[in-house]
mmCIF file of C-alpha atoms in Angstrom:
data_model
loop_
_atom_site.group_PDB
_atom_site.id
_atom_site.type_symbol
_atom_site.label_atom_id
_atom_site.label_comp_id
_atom_site.label_asym_id
_atom_site.label_seq_id
_atom_site.Cartn_x
_atom_site.Cartn_y
_atom_site.Cartn_z
ATOM 1 C CA MET A 307 18.583 72.391 114.891
ATOM 2 C CA ILE A 308 20.567 69.977 117.076
ATOM 3 C CA GLU A 309 17.604 67.570 117.198
ATOM 4 C CA ASP A 310 17.323 67.712 113.374
ATOM 5 C CA THR A 311 21.029 66.939 113.067
ATOM 6 C CA ILE A 312 20.727 63.963 115.441
ATOM 7 C CA ALA A 313 17.644 62.673 113.580
ATOM 8 C CA LEU A 314 19.483 62.951 110.263
ATOM 9 C CA THR A 315 22.458 61.108 111.724
ATOM 10 C CA ASN A 316 20.197 58.300 112.948
ATOM 11 C CA GLU A 317 18.601 58.041 109.521
ATOM 12 C CA GLN A 318 22.033 57.846 107.944
ATOM 13 C CA GLU A 319 23.019 55.090 110.358
ATOM 14 C CA ILE A 320 19.885 53.136 109.510
ATOM 15 C CA ALA A 321 20.552 53.600 105.795
ATOM 16 C CA LEU A 322 24.159 52.433 106.226
ATOM 17 C CA ASP A 323 23.137 49.383 108.271
ATOM 18 C CA THR A 324 20.507 48.509 105.687
ATOM 19 C CA LYS A 325 23.026 48.826 102.870
ATOM 20 C CA LYS A 326 25.420 46.507 104.709
ATOM 21 C CA LEU A 327 22.648 43.998 105.409
ATOM 22 C CA THR A 328 21.526 44.069 101.771
ATOM 23 C CA LYS A 329 25.066 43.408 100.585
ATOM 24 C CA LYS A 330 25.531 40.658 103.180
ATOM 25 C CA LEU A 331 22.355 38.773 102.258
ATOM 26 C CA ARG A 332 22.903 39.055 98.509
ATOM 27 C CA SER A 333 26.506 37.914 98.917
ATOM 28 C CA LYS A 334 25.483 34.875 100.968
ATOM 29 C CA VAL A 335 22.747 33.926 98.517
ATOM 30 C CA GLY A 336 25.132 34.377 95.599
ATOM 31 C CA LYS A 337 27.730 32.155 97.254
ATOM 32 C CA ALA A 338 25.198 29.431 98.050
ATOM 33 C CA ILE A 339 23.982 29.489 94.447
ATOM 34 C CA ALA A 340 27.558 29.234 93.167
ATOM 35 C CA ASP A 341 28.670 26.542 95.637
ATOM 36 C CA TYR A 342 25.817 24.208 94.710
ATOM 37 C CA ASN A 343 25.276 25.275 91.087
ATOM 38 C CA MET A 344 21.687 26.086 92.021
ATOM 39 C CA ILE A 345 20.908 28.207 88.979
ATOM 40 C CA GLU A 346 22.104 27.526 85.439
ATOM 41 C CA ASP A 347 21.736 29.353 82.161
ATOM 42 C CA GLY A 348 18.186 29.067 80.845
ATOM 43 C CA ASP A 349 16.665 27.940 84.143
ATOM 44 C CA VAL A 350 13.065 28.726 84.976
ATOM 45 C CA ILE A 351 12.931 29.181 88.756
ATOM 46 C CA MET A 352 9.595 28.598 90.431
ATOM 47 C CA ALA A 353 9.847 30.664 93.620
ATOM 48 C CA ALA A 354 7.420 29.203 96.159
ATOM 49 C CA ILE A 355 6.025 32.155 98.093
ATOM 50 C CA SER A 356 4.101 31.374 101.269
ATOM 51 C CA GLY A 357 3.628 34.944 102.435
ATOM 52 C CA GLY A 358 6.220 34.621 105.191
ATOM 53 C CA LYS A 359 9.282 36.825 105.632
ATOM 54 C CA ASP A 360 11.715 34.211 104.308
ATOM 55 C CA SER A 361 10.033 33.556 100.979
ATOM 56 C CA PHE A 362 9.509 37.297 100.437
ATOM 57 C CA ALA A 363 13.219 37.907 101.050
ATOM 58 C CA MET A 364 14.190 35.024 98.768
ATOM 59 C CA LEU A 365 12.054 36.406 95.928
ATOM 60 C CA ASP A 366 13.432 39.895 96.444
ATOM 61 C CA ILE A 367 17.058 38.728 96.303
ATOM 62 C CA LEU A 368 16.500 36.395 93.343
ATOM 63 C CA LEU A 369 14.958 39.252 91.359
ATOM 64 C CA ALA A 370 17.926 41.485 92.224
ATOM 65 C CA LEU A 371 20.457 38.807 91.259
ATOM 66 C CA GLN A 372 18.567 38.159 88.033
ATOM 67 C CA LYS A 373 19.656 41.597 86.832
ATOM 68 C CA SER A 374 23.358 41.060 87.536
ATOM 69 C CA ALA A 375 23.930 37.313 87.289
ATOM 70 C CA PRO A 376 26.324 35.969 84.630
ATOM 71 C CA VAL A 377 23.605 33.564 83.458
ATOM 72 C CA ASN A 378 20.090 34.196 82.182
ATOM 73 C CA PHE A 379 17.198 32.753 84.158
ATOM 74 C CA LYS A 380 13.522 33.444 84.714
ATOM 75 C CA VAL A 381 11.721 33.753 88.037
ATOM 76 C CA ILE A 382 8.044 32.862 88.407
ATOM 77 C CA ALA A 383 6.385 33.462 91.767
ATOM 78 C CA VAL A 384 3.932 30.766 92.830
ATOM 79 C CA ASN A 385 1.680 30.790 95.875
ATOM 80 C CA LEU A 386 -0.314 27.769 96.940
ATOM 81 C CA ASP A 387 -3.632 28.889 98.423
ATOM 82 C CA GLN A 388 -4.465 25.998 100.725
ATOM 83 C CA LYS A 389 -7.895 27.424 101.567
ATOM 84 C CA GLN A 390 -7.165 28.127 105.187
ATOM 85 C CA PRO A 391 -10.018 30.090 106.789
ATOM 86 C CA GLY A 392 -9.185 33.771 106.927
ATOM 87 C CA PHE A 393 -6.399 33.617 104.349
ATOM 88 C CA PRO A 394 -6.164 37.108 102.795
ATOM 89 C CA GLU A 395 -6.343 36.105 99.126
ATOM 90 C CA HIS A 396 -5.770 39.620 97.789
ATOM 91 C CA ILE A 397 -2.390 40.308 99.428
ATOM 92 C CA LEU A 398 -0.042 38.248 97.281
ATOM 93 C CA PRO A 399 -1.570 39.005 93.864
ATOM 94 C CA THR A 400 -1.437 42.703 94.741
ATOM 95 C CA TYR A 401 2.194 42.395 95.832
ATOM 96 C CA PHE A 402 3.245 40.445 92.739
ATOM 97 C CA GLU A 403 1.480 42.960 90.504
ATOM 98 C CA SER A 404 3.384 45.775 92.212
ATOM 99 C CA LEU A 405 6.646 44.033 91.284
ATOM 100 C CA ASN A 406 5.452 43.493 87.728
ATOM 101 C CA ILE A 407 6.564 39.862 87.727
ATOM 102 C CA PRO A 408 4.930 36.683 86.380
ATOM 103 C CA TYR A 409 3.041 34.744 89.041
ATOM 104 C CA TYR A 410 0.481 32.049 89.680
ATOM 105 C CA ILE A 411 -1.913 31.578 92.575
ATOM 106 C CA VAL A 412 -2.677 27.860 92.768
ATOM 107 C CA ASP A 413 -5.830 26.804 94.632
ATOM 108 C CA LYS A 414 -5.609 23.468 96.448
ATOM 109 C CA ASP A 415 -7.784 22.699 99.460
ATOM 110 C CA THR A 416 -5.210 20.810 101.488
ATOM 111 C CA TYR A 417 -6.635 22.413 104.634
ATOM 112 C CA SER A 418 -9.703 20.162 104.565
ATOM 113 C CA VAL A 419 -7.572 17.075 103.958
ATOM 114 C CA VAL A 420 -5.291 17.887 106.890
ATOM 115 C CA LYS A 421 -8.182 18.621 109.246
ATOM 116 C CA ALA A 422 -9.858 15.356 108.291
ATOM 117 C CA LYS A 423 -6.766 13.247 108.839
ATOM 118 C CA VAL A 424 -5.001 14.860 111.836
ATOM 119 C CA PRO A 425 -6.630 14.447 115.290
ATOM 120 C CA GLU A 426 -7.649 17.624 117.097
ATOM 121 C CA GLY A 427 -4.804 19.109 119.104
ATOM 122 C CA ARG A 428 -2.037 17.452 117.072
ATOM 123 C CA THR A 429 0.297 19.510 114.919
ATOM 124 C CA THR A 430 -0.710 19.575 111.258
ATOM 125 C CA CYS A 431 2.586 20.893 109.897
ATOM 126 C CA GLY A 432 4.035 17.543 108.771
ATOM 127 C CA LEU A 433 1.106 16.431 106.624
ATOM 128 C CA CYS A 434 0.470 19.971 105.412
ATOM 129 C CA SER A 435 4.085 20.225 104.245
ATOM 130 C CA ARG A 436 3.929 16.904 102.354
ATOM 131 C CA LEU A 437 0.699 17.833 100.574
ATOM 132 C CA ARG A 438 2.067 21.251 99.685
ATOM 133 C CA ARG A 439 5.302 19.752 98.360
ATOM 134 C CA GLY A 440 3.436 17.282 96.142
ATOM 135 C CA THR A 441 1.314 20.033 94.651
ATOM 136 C CA LEU A 442 4.327 22.258 93.969
ATOM 137 C CA TYR A 443 6.253 19.388 92.353
ATOM 138 C CA SER A 444 3.361 18.660 90.018
ATOM 139 C CA PHE A 445 2.766 22.309 89.144
ATOM 140 C CA ALA A 446 6.460 22.901 88.437
ATOM 141 C CA GLU A 447 6.255 20.356 85.635
ATOM 142 C CA GLU A 448 3.085 21.946 84.253
ATOM 143 C CA ILE A 449 4.702 25.359 83.841
ATOM 144 C CA GLY A 450 8.092 24.040 82.691
ATOM 145 C CA ALA A 451 10.000 25.145 85.789
ATOM 146 C CA THR A 452 13.436 23.559 86.015
ATOM 147 C CA LYS A 453 14.069 24.448 89.691
ATOM 148 C CA ILE A 454 11.806 24.997 92.711
ATOM 149 C CA ALA A 455 13.152 27.618 95.129
ATOM 150 C CA LEU A 456 12.168 27.352 98.789
ATOM 151 C CA GLY A 457 12.840 29.927 101.499
ATOM 152 C CA HIS A 458 14.549 27.757 104.125
ATOM 153 C CA HIS A 459 17.502 29.444 105.819
ATOM 154 C CA MET A 460 20.460 28.254 107.909
ATOM 155 C CA ASP A 461 18.471 28.171 111.149
ATOM 156 C CA ASP A 462 15.813 25.955 109.529
ATOM 157 C CA ILE A 463 18.509 23.562 108.338
ATOM 158 C CA VAL A 464 20.292 23.341 111.706
ATOM 159 C CA GLU A 465 16.975 22.979 113.557
ATOM 160 C CA THR A 466 16.015 20.108 111.257
ATOM 161 C CA LEU A 467 19.385 18.469 111.860
ATOM 162 C CA PHE A 468 18.852 18.442 115.629
ATOM 163 C CA LEU A 469 15.208 17.401 115.332
ATOM 164 C CA ASN A 470 16.310 14.365 113.318
ATOM 165 C CA ILE A 471 19.120 13.573 115.764
ATOM 166 C CA PHE A 472 17.112 14.024 118.981
ATOM 167 C CA PHE A 473 13.763 12.618 117.901
ATOM 168 C CA GLY A 474 14.410 10.526 114.789
ATOM 169 C CA ALA A 475 17.830 9.001 115.515
ATOM 170 C CA LYS A 476 18.990 10.100 112.056
ATOM 171 C CA LEU A 477 21.901 12.283 111.032
ATOM 172 C CA LYS A 478 20.274 14.332 108.287
ATOM 173 C CA ALA A 479 19.064 17.867 107.656
ATOM 174 C CA MET A 480 17.789 19.786 104.605
ATOM 175 C CA PRO A 481 20.340 20.077 101.783
ATOM 176 C CA PRO A 482 20.823 23.378 99.940
ATOM 177 C CA LYS A 483 20.009 21.503 96.742
ATOM 178 C CA LEU A 484 17.853 18.404 96.436
ATOM 179 C CA ARG A 485 16.651 16.155 93.660
ATOM 180 C CA SER A 486 13.222 14.709 94.376
ATOM 181 C CA ASP A 487 12.961 10.959 94.959
ATOM 182 C CA ASP A 488 11.317 10.442 91.556
ATOM 183 C CA LYS A 489 14.134 12.506 89.969
ATOM 184 C CA ARG A 490 11.609 14.751 88.209
ATOM 185 C CA ASN A 491 12.290 17.959 90.166
ATOM 186 C CA THR A 492 15.173 19.854 91.721
ATOM 187 C CA VAL A 493 14.658 21.913 94.872
ATOM 188 C CA ILE A 494 17.032 24.742 95.735
ATOM 189 C CA ARG A 495 17.340 26.727 98.973
ATOM 190 C CA PRO A 496 19.098 29.990 98.085
ATOM 191 C CA LEU A 497 18.917 31.266 101.689
ATOM 192 C CA SER A 498 20.911 28.315 103.069
ATOM 193 C CA TYR A 499 23.812 30.542 104.166
ATOM 194 C CA CYS A 500 21.566 33.252 105.687
ATOM 195 C CA ARG A 501 20.717 33.554 109.381
ATOM 196 C CA GLU A 502 17.109 34.110 110.397
ATOM 197 C CA SER A 503 18.053 37.104 112.557
ATOM 198 C CA ASP A 504 19.295 38.918 109.441
ATOM 199 C CA LEU A 505 16.138 38.039 107.521
ATOM 200 C CA ILE A 506 13.996 39.408 110.339
ATOM 201 C CA LYS A 507 15.843 42.730 110.146
ATOM 202 C CA TRP A 508 15.556 42.728 106.355
ATOM 203 C CA ALA A 509 11.805 42.040 106.446
ATOM 204 C CA ASP A 510 11.327 44.818 108.988
ATOM 205 C CA TYR A 511 13.130 47.237 106.687
ATOM 206 C CA LYS A 512 11.293 46.099 103.541
ATOM 207 C CA GLN A 513 7.881 46.059 105.273
ATOM 208 C CA TYR A 514 6.703 42.948 103.477
ATOM 209 C CA PRO A 515 2.947 42.208 103.654
ATOM 210 C CA ILE A 516 3.550 39.128 105.827
ATOM 211 C CA ILE A 517 0.788 36.558 106.154
ATOM 212 C CA PRO A 518 0.917 34.547 109.425
ATOM 213 C CA CYS A 519 1.466 30.797 109.144
ATOM 214 C CA ASN A 520 -0.938 29.860 111.954
ATOM 215 C CA LEU A 521 -4.200 30.689 110.183
ATOM 216 C CA CYS A 522 -5.056 26.991 110.304
ATOM 217 C CA GLY A 523 -4.932 27.083 114.102
ATOM 218 C CA SER A 524 -1.916 24.773 114.278
ATOM 219 C CA GLN A 525 0.952 25.888 116.472
ATOM 220 C CA GLU A 526 4.537 25.184 115.569
ATOM 221 C CA ASN A 527 5.789 21.775 116.620
ATOM 222 C CA LEU A 528 6.775 21.970 120.299
ATOM 223 C CA GLN A 529 9.950 20.022 119.625
ATOM 224 C CA ARG A 530 11.042 22.590 117.029
ATOM 225 C CA GLN A 531 10.274 25.373 119.506
ATOM 226 C CA HIS A 532 12.693 23.776 121.976
ATOM 227 C CA ILE A 533 15.385 23.542 119.302
ATOM 228 C CA LYS A 534 14.819 27.189 118.339
ATOM 229 C CA ALA A 535 15.235 28.205 121.984
ATOM 230 C CA MET A 536 18.486 26.226 122.161
ATOM 231 C CA LEU A 537 19.896 27.966 119.076
ATOM 232 C CA THR A 538 18.823 31.357 120.401
ATOM 233 C CA GLN A 539 20.679 30.687 123.647
ATOM 234 C CA TRP A 540 23.777 29.612 121.721
ATOM 235 C CA ASP A 541 23.724 32.855 119.726
ATOM 236 C CA THR A 542 23.845 34.711 123.041
ATOM 237 C CA THR A 543 26.357 32.601 124.948
ATOM 238 C CA SER A 544 28.424 31.094 122.112
ATOM 239 C CA PRO A 545 28.257 33.271 118.976
ATOM 240 C CA GLY A 546 29.255 31.362 115.848
ATOM 241 C CA ARG A 547 28.205 27.943 117.147
ATOM 242 C CA VAL A 548 25.167 27.656 114.865
ATOM 243 C CA GLU A 549 27.323 28.549 111.868
ATOM 244 C CA ASN A 550 29.856 25.894 112.915
ATOM 245 C CA VAL A 551 27.121 23.260 113.184
ATOM 246 C CA PHE A 552 26.026 24.148 109.660
ATOM 247 C CA LYS A 553 29.614 23.971 108.403
ATOM 248 C CA SER A 554 29.915 20.505 109.935
ATOM 249 C CA ILE A 555 27.278 19.085 107.601
ATOM 250 C CA LYS A 556 29.410 20.376 104.700
ATOM 251 C CA ASN A 557 32.499 18.653 106.087
ATOM 252 C CA VAL A 558 31.543 15.020 106.705
ATOM 253 C CA SER A 559 33.985 12.153 107.398
ATOM 254 C CA PRO A 560 32.056 8.860 107.003
ATOM 255 C CA SER A 561 34.954 6.836 108.455
ATOM 256 C CA GLN A 562 34.663 8.820 111.687
ATOM 257 C CA LEU A 563 30.966 8.062 112.159
ATOM 258 C CA ALA A 564 29.284 4.647 112.458
ATOM 259 C CA ASP A 565 27.106 4.053 109.399
ATOM 260 C CA THR A 566 28.073 0.683 107.920
ATOM 261 C CA ASP A 567 26.275 1.561 104.670
ATOM 262 C CA LEU A 568 28.439 4.639 104.142
ATOM 263 C CA PHE A 569 31.732 3.077 105.181
ATOM 264 C CA ASP A 570 32.932 -0.538 105.155
ATOM 265 C CA PHE A 571 33.879 -0.982 108.807
ATOM 266 C CA LYS A 572 33.689 -4.792 108.558
ATOM 267 C CA ASN A 573 36.582 -5.081 106.126
ATOM 268 C CA LEU A 574 39.519 -2.995 107.343
ATOM 269 C CA PRO A 575 42.666 -5.136 106.973
ATOM 270 C CA ILE A 576 45.973 -3.563 107.901
ATOM 271 C CA ASP A 577 48.656 -3.172 105.259
ATOM 272 C CA ARG A 578 52.192 -2.538 106.507
ATOM 273 C CA THR A 579 53.730 -2.738 103.071
ATOM 274 C CA VAL A 580 52.716 0.831 102.272
ATOM 275 C CA GLU A 581 54.987 3.739 103.025
ATOM 276 C CA LYS A 582 54.890 4.494 106.707
ATOM 277 C CA ASP A 583 53.766 7.874 107.948
ATOM 278 C CA GLU A 584 55.842 9.524 110.590
ATOM 279 C CA TYR A 585 53.737 9.450 113.718
ATOM 280 C CA GLU A 586 54.124 12.227 116.238
ATOM 281 C CA PHE A 587 56.102 11.024 119.268
ATOM 282 C CA SER A 588 56.879 7.745 117.463
ATOM 283 C CA LYS A 589 60.398 7.384 118.925
ATOM 284 C CA GLU A 590 59.339 5.249 121.850
ATOM 285 C CA VAL A 591 61.767 3.946 124.436
ATOM 286 C CA VAL A 592 61.048 0.703 126.278
ATOM 287 C CA SER A 593 62.188 1.086 129.853
ATOM 288 C CA SER A 594 61.018 -2.301 131.103
ATOM 289 C CA THR A 595 59.590 -5.582 129.778
ATOM 290 C CA ASN A 596 59.387 -9.257 130.696
ATOM 291 C CA ILE A 597 59.129 -10.420 127.068
ATOM 292 C CA ASP A 598 62.094 -12.220 125.499
ATOM 293 C CA GLU A 599 62.717 -10.791 122.004
ATOM 294 C CA SER A 600 62.947 -14.347 120.653
ATOM 295 C CA LEU A 601 59.305 -14.853 121.590
ATOM 296 C CA ILE A 602 57.989 -11.857 119.593
ATOM 297 C CA ILE A 603 55.898 -13.090 116.667
ATOM 298 C CA ASP A 604 56.925 -11.767 113.263
ATOM 299 C CA ILE A 605 53.641 -10.413 111.820
ATOM 300 C CA SER A 606 55.185 -8.777 108.773
ATOM 301 C CA TYR A 607 54.149 -10.088 105.394
ATOM 302 C CA GLN A 608 54.899 -9.583 101.757
ATOM 303 C CA ALA A 609 52.556 -7.730 99.399
#
């Protein structure tokens, strides 16, 4: 009897934790959508589903929000079958059918292209990603999708920021909302405010039919692995640091950086005709000088 009571209590705790996590993730996705106006009335959202935990979670939350959102929008699940050897083609159609949602499985043999172009032993992720993106952009137009939803989360964005800083000498990441270079498509990342650790817990609870990303034999970029390890250590030793890094890319001061294209550092004339701010500790007292006041140059000027 006691054991049954303890087991019931544990189940209740799990149910409560799951309820809190569900509310947390949906709230964060809802806020990201609102902050960046990701979804508008009448939108057709093409949810790109890879078979990984993140895209499954994104689809799940978008479908839930669809029922309660103040605007009407459609969600179409799209998977790009890149013809990787061993890819379980039946899993995603079966899953989509179980949800009773519209979906497409798009066949595109990018695997052969990548293998032909990337030397053995080198990571294929970069080229694979570009080919996949091009296919999704084109297909979005074919089906009349107005937005393409990708499953990148906060950790992905912060990792990309540091990868660009450390190895590309660029201060850029992945924005929550992006217009393609040709201006024909808009990409949204509804999970931008979500941490990967929460999505892992969510996927474990939901028991998604996850398809591994390494079917092609390519391992994740070693540089990204190092960045992931760094963020993991920060979460242990300095909780909140990753979130603060993400917040920093939302709070940018171009004049405090060094990009001459973003801020005109070359032309910064002083203007002492404007109203003077009261500086802190501005009541200076000169205790000693060897300069005769008659020698001080008058640098004031009229507007």
